Short mmCIF file of C-alpha atoms in Angstrom, two decimals:
data_model
loop_
_atom_site.label_atom_id
_atom_site.label_comp_id
_atom_site.label_asym_id
_atom_site.label_seq_id
_atom_site.Cartn_x
_atom_site.Cartn_y
_atom_site.Cartn_z
CA ASP A 1 29.91 -15.37 17.90
CA GLY A 2 30.23 -12.69 15.10
CA ILE A 3 26.69 -11.37 13.39
CA GLU A 4 26.16 -14.60 11.96
CA GLY A 5 26.14 -16.44 14.73
CA ILE A 6 23.41 -14.11 16.52
CA ALA A 7 21.70 -12.92 13.40
CA HIS A 8 18.81 -15.31 13.35
CA ARG A 9 18.31 -15.25 17.59
CA ILE A 10 17.38 -11.29 17.98
CA GLY A 11 14.37 -9.56 16.15
CA PRO A 12 14.59 -6.27 14.22
CA ALA A 13 14.04 -4.13 17.15
CA GLU A 14 17.19 -5.55 19.09
CA TRP A 15 19.22 -4.96 15.91
CA ALA A 16 17.91 -1.76 15.49
CA ASP A 17 19.31 -1.20 19.21
CA LEU A 18 22.81 -2.61 18.08
CA ILE A 19 23.08 -0.92 14.65
CA PRO A 20 24.69 2.62 15.95
CA ASP A 21 27.18 0.19 17.31
CA LEU A 22 28.03 -1.72 14.63
CA ASP A 23 30.94 -0.79 12.13
CA ALA A 24 30.79 -0.98 8.27
CA ASP A 25 31.80 -4.19 8.16
CA GLU A 26 29.54 -5.89 10.79
CA LEU A 27 26.44 -3.56 9.33
CA ARG A 28 27.92 -5.42 6.18
CA ASP A 29 27.70 -8.33 7.24
CA LEU A 30 23.76 -7.92 9.09
CA LEU A 31 22.81 -6.85 5.59
CA ASP A 32 23.86 -9.80 4.01
CA THR A 33 22.89 -12.21 6.62
CA LEU A 34 19.21 -11.23 7.24
CA PRO A 35 16.73 -12.03 4.70
CA GLN A 36 15.60 -8.82 2.83
CA GLU A 37 12.19 -8.88 4.59
CA GLU A 38 13.65 -8.32 8.19
CA VAL A 39 16.21 -6.34 7.36
CA SER A 40 13.18 -3.83 6.29
CA GLU A 41 12.03 -4.61 9.87
CA VAL A 42 15.17 -3.50 11.00
CA LEU A 43 14.90 -0.22 8.91
CA ALA A 44 11.47 0.59 10.42
CA GLU A 45 12.58 0.42 13.66
CA LEU A 46 14.95 3.06 13.64
CA SER A 47 14.81 6.20 13.06
CA PRO A 48 14.01 7.45 9.31
CA GLU A 49 17.51 9.55 9.46
CA ALA A 50 19.47 6.35 10.57
CA ALA A 51 18.00 4.03 7.84
CA ALA A 52 18.52 6.54 4.90
CA ARG A 53 21.82 6.54 6.13
CA ILE A 54 21.87 2.94 5.66
CA LEU A 55 20.27 3.09 2.45
CA LYS A 56 22.61 5.61 0.93
CA ALA A 57 25.65 2.94 1.58
CA LEU A 58 23.76 0.18 0.07
CA PRO A 59 23.74 -0.75 -4.29
CA ALA A 60 20.51 0.81 -5.50
CA HIS A 61 18.93 -2.18 -6.44
CA GLU A 62 19.73 -3.86 -2.89
CA ALA A 63 18.08 -0.48 -1.40
CA SER A 64 15.13 -0.52 -3.64
CA GLY A 65 14.18 -4.13 -2.63
CA ILE A 66 14.28 -3.11 0.76
CA LEU A 67 11.99 -0.19 0.60
CA GLY A 68 9.55 -2.61 -1.40
CA GLU A 69 9.46 -4.75 1.68
CA MET A 70 8.65 -1.91 4.24
CA GLU A 71 5.31 -0.31 5.35
CA PRO A 72 4.49 2.43 2.68
CA ASP A 73 4.09 4.86 5.26
CA ASP A 74 8.16 3.71 6.75
CA ALA A 75 9.25 4.10 3.59
CA THR A 76 7.99 7.52 2.52
CA ASP A 77 9.45 8.43 5.92
CA VAL A 78 12.81 7.36 4.73
CA LEU A 79 12.71 8.49 0.95
CA ASN A 80 11.89 11.78 2.79
CA GLU A 81 15.25 11.77 4.00
CA LEU A 82 17.21 11.25 0.76
CA SER A 83 17.60 13.51 -2.11
CA ALA A 84 15.12 13.89 -4.38
CA PRO A 85 17.25 12.65 -7.15
CA LEU A 86 18.28 9.29 -5.32
CA ALA A 87 14.84 8.73 -3.75
CA GLU A 88 13.40 8.70 -7.67
CA THR A 89 16.58 6.39 -8.26
CA LEU A 90 15.09 3.90 -5.87
CA LEU A 91 11.41 4.28 -6.37
CA SER A 92 11.81 3.58 -10.15
CA GLY A 93 13.93 0.39 -8.78
CA MET A 94 10.56 -0.60 -7.15
CA ASP A 95 7.19 -2.89 -7.86
CA ARG A 96 5.39 -0.21 -9.81
CA GLU A 97 2.48 -0.43 -7.60
CA GLU A 98 4.03 -0.01 -4.47
CA ALA A 99 6.32 3.05 -5.73
CA ALA A 100 2.75 4.66 -6.61
CA ASP A 101 1.91 4.06 -3.19
CA ILE A 102 4.66 5.78 -2.06
CA ARG A 103 4.80 8.42 -4.40
CA GLU A 104 0.95 9.46 -3.24
CA LEU A 105 2.06 9.06 0.41
CA MET A 106 5.43 11.78 -0.34
CA ALA A 107 2.87 14.22 -1.43
CA PHE A 108 2.03 15.25 1.60
CA PRO A 109 4.00 17.25 4.04
CA PRO A 110 5.46 14.72 6.33
CA ASP A 111 3.92 15.51 9.69
CA THR A 112 0.29 15.90 8.44
CA ALA A 113 -2.41 13.33 8.56
CA GLY A 114 -1.43 12.70 4.81
CA GLY A 115 2.08 11.81 5.45
CA ILE A 116 1.36 9.20 8.36
CA MET A 117 -1.38 7.31 6.45
CA THR A 118 -0.99 4.10 5.06
CA PRO A 119 -2.61 3.34 1.90
CA ALA A 120 -3.27 -0.48 2.98
CA PHE A 121 -7.01 -1.33 4.25
CA LEU A 122 -9.34 -3.95 3.96
CA ALA A 123 -12.93 -3.82 2.72
CA VAL A 124 -15.65 -5.68 3.09
CA ALA A 125 -19.46 -6.01 2.33
CA PRO A 126 -21.97 -5.83 5.23
CA ASP A 127 -23.22 -9.61 4.78
CA LEU A 128 -19.60 -11.27 5.30
CA ARG A 129 -19.29 -13.44 8.17
CA LEU A 130 -17.01 -12.53 10.80
CA ASP A 131 -15.10 -15.84 10.28
CA GLN A 132 -15.01 -15.15 6.59
CA THR A 133 -13.44 -11.85 7.15
CA VAL A 134 -10.41 -13.29 9.63
CA VAL A 135 -9.93 -15.68 6.75
CA ALA A 136 -9.82 -12.52 4.36
CA LEU A 137 -7.11 -10.75 6.80
CA ARG A 138 -4.97 -13.74 6.71
CA SER A 139 -4.91 -13.73 2.90
CA ILE A 140 -3.73 -10.34 3.00
CA GLY A 141 -0.89 -11.60 5.59
CA GLU A 142 1.63 -9.08 6.80
CA GLU A 143 -0.26 -6.30 5.02
CA ALA A 144 -2.82 -6.14 7.52
CA GLU A 145 -0.07 -5.51 10.33
CA GLY A 146 -0.76 -2.03 11.40
CA LEU A 147 -4.18 -1.90 10.45
CA TYR A 148 -6.80 -1.57 13.37
CA TYR A 149 -10.20 -1.63 11.18
CA VAL A 150 -11.91 -3.49 8.39
CA TYR A 151 -13.97 -1.11 6.60
CA VAL A 152 -17.31 -1.84 5.18
CA VAL A 153 -18.46 -0.61 1.95
CA ASP A 154 -22.00 -0.85 0.10
CA PRO A 155 -22.10 -2.28 -3.38
CA ASP A 156 -21.08 1.00 -4.73
CA GLU A 157 -17.82 0.97 -2.49
CA ARG A 158 -19.09 3.72 -0.24
CA LEU A 159 -18.59 3.51 3.58
CA VAL A 160 -20.71 2.92 5.94
CA GLY A 161 -19.28 1.39 8.51
CA VAL A 162 -15.74 0.48 10.11
CA VAL A 163 -15.73 -3.10 12.65
CA PRO A 164 -12.53 -2.58 15.10
CA PHE A 165 -10.09 -5.95 15.65
CA HIS A 166 -11.28 -6.99 18.61
CA LYS A 167 -14.96 -7.59 17.51
CA LEU A 168 -14.05 -9.98 15.24
CA VAL A 169 -12.04 -11.84 17.42
CA LEU A 170 -14.50 -11.62 20.43
CA GLY A 171 -18.01 -11.61 18.29
CA ARG A 172 -19.47 -15.05 17.61
CA PRO A 173 -17.89 -16.50 14.00
CA GLU A 174 -21.61 -16.57 12.28
CA GLN A 175 -22.55 -13.29 12.92
CA LEU A 176 -22.51 -10.70 9.99
CA ILE A 177 -20.25 -7.56 9.57
CA GLY A 178 -23.45 -5.50 9.57
CA ASP A 179 -24.67 -6.43 12.60
CA VAL A 180 -21.22 -5.63 14.33
CA MET A 181 -20.25 -2.80 12.52
CA VAL A 182 -19.72 1.05 13.60
CA ARG A 183 -22.38 2.92 11.33
CA GLU A 184 -21.35 5.99 10.58
CA PRO A 185 -17.60 6.52 11.25
CA ILE A 186 -16.33 9.45 11.78
CA ARG A 187 -14.25 10.42 8.58
#
């Protein structure tokens, strides 16, 4: 059946399990067959060391594109496995804003809270309805992946509460965020 024949029938986690058994040509076929965003999902499933080995074997522009599709915290873990000059080369080939987020995360030691955090979040006003908040979440699409809370801020952008996603789903659509938020969250 070959790589091309099964590439679209199995998901990133399954590919991550298979990658160690692929030879260099099969790996190249896989990377050529899958869309870039799926390659980034596969790399996120691998250990940072294994993902870094794969990126080292790719042309810099291709590796930068794949890193740009990854969640910033995952991309940071992978870049921390590369030499500083190579990491900087790949960062310089990325979108400026994405690279800035990753550089900020790379400033933290890997196993600290700063090193595992993600800069992605959704902040809303307390007078927004739950159904409007769900629409806002959908508008940011895959960027919402890995988020568990919506942050509630006042007009001065100070944190006043959080809303766990389950409250968005289980609450009445017309309810206001301010009525269901957890006030004074632990920071």
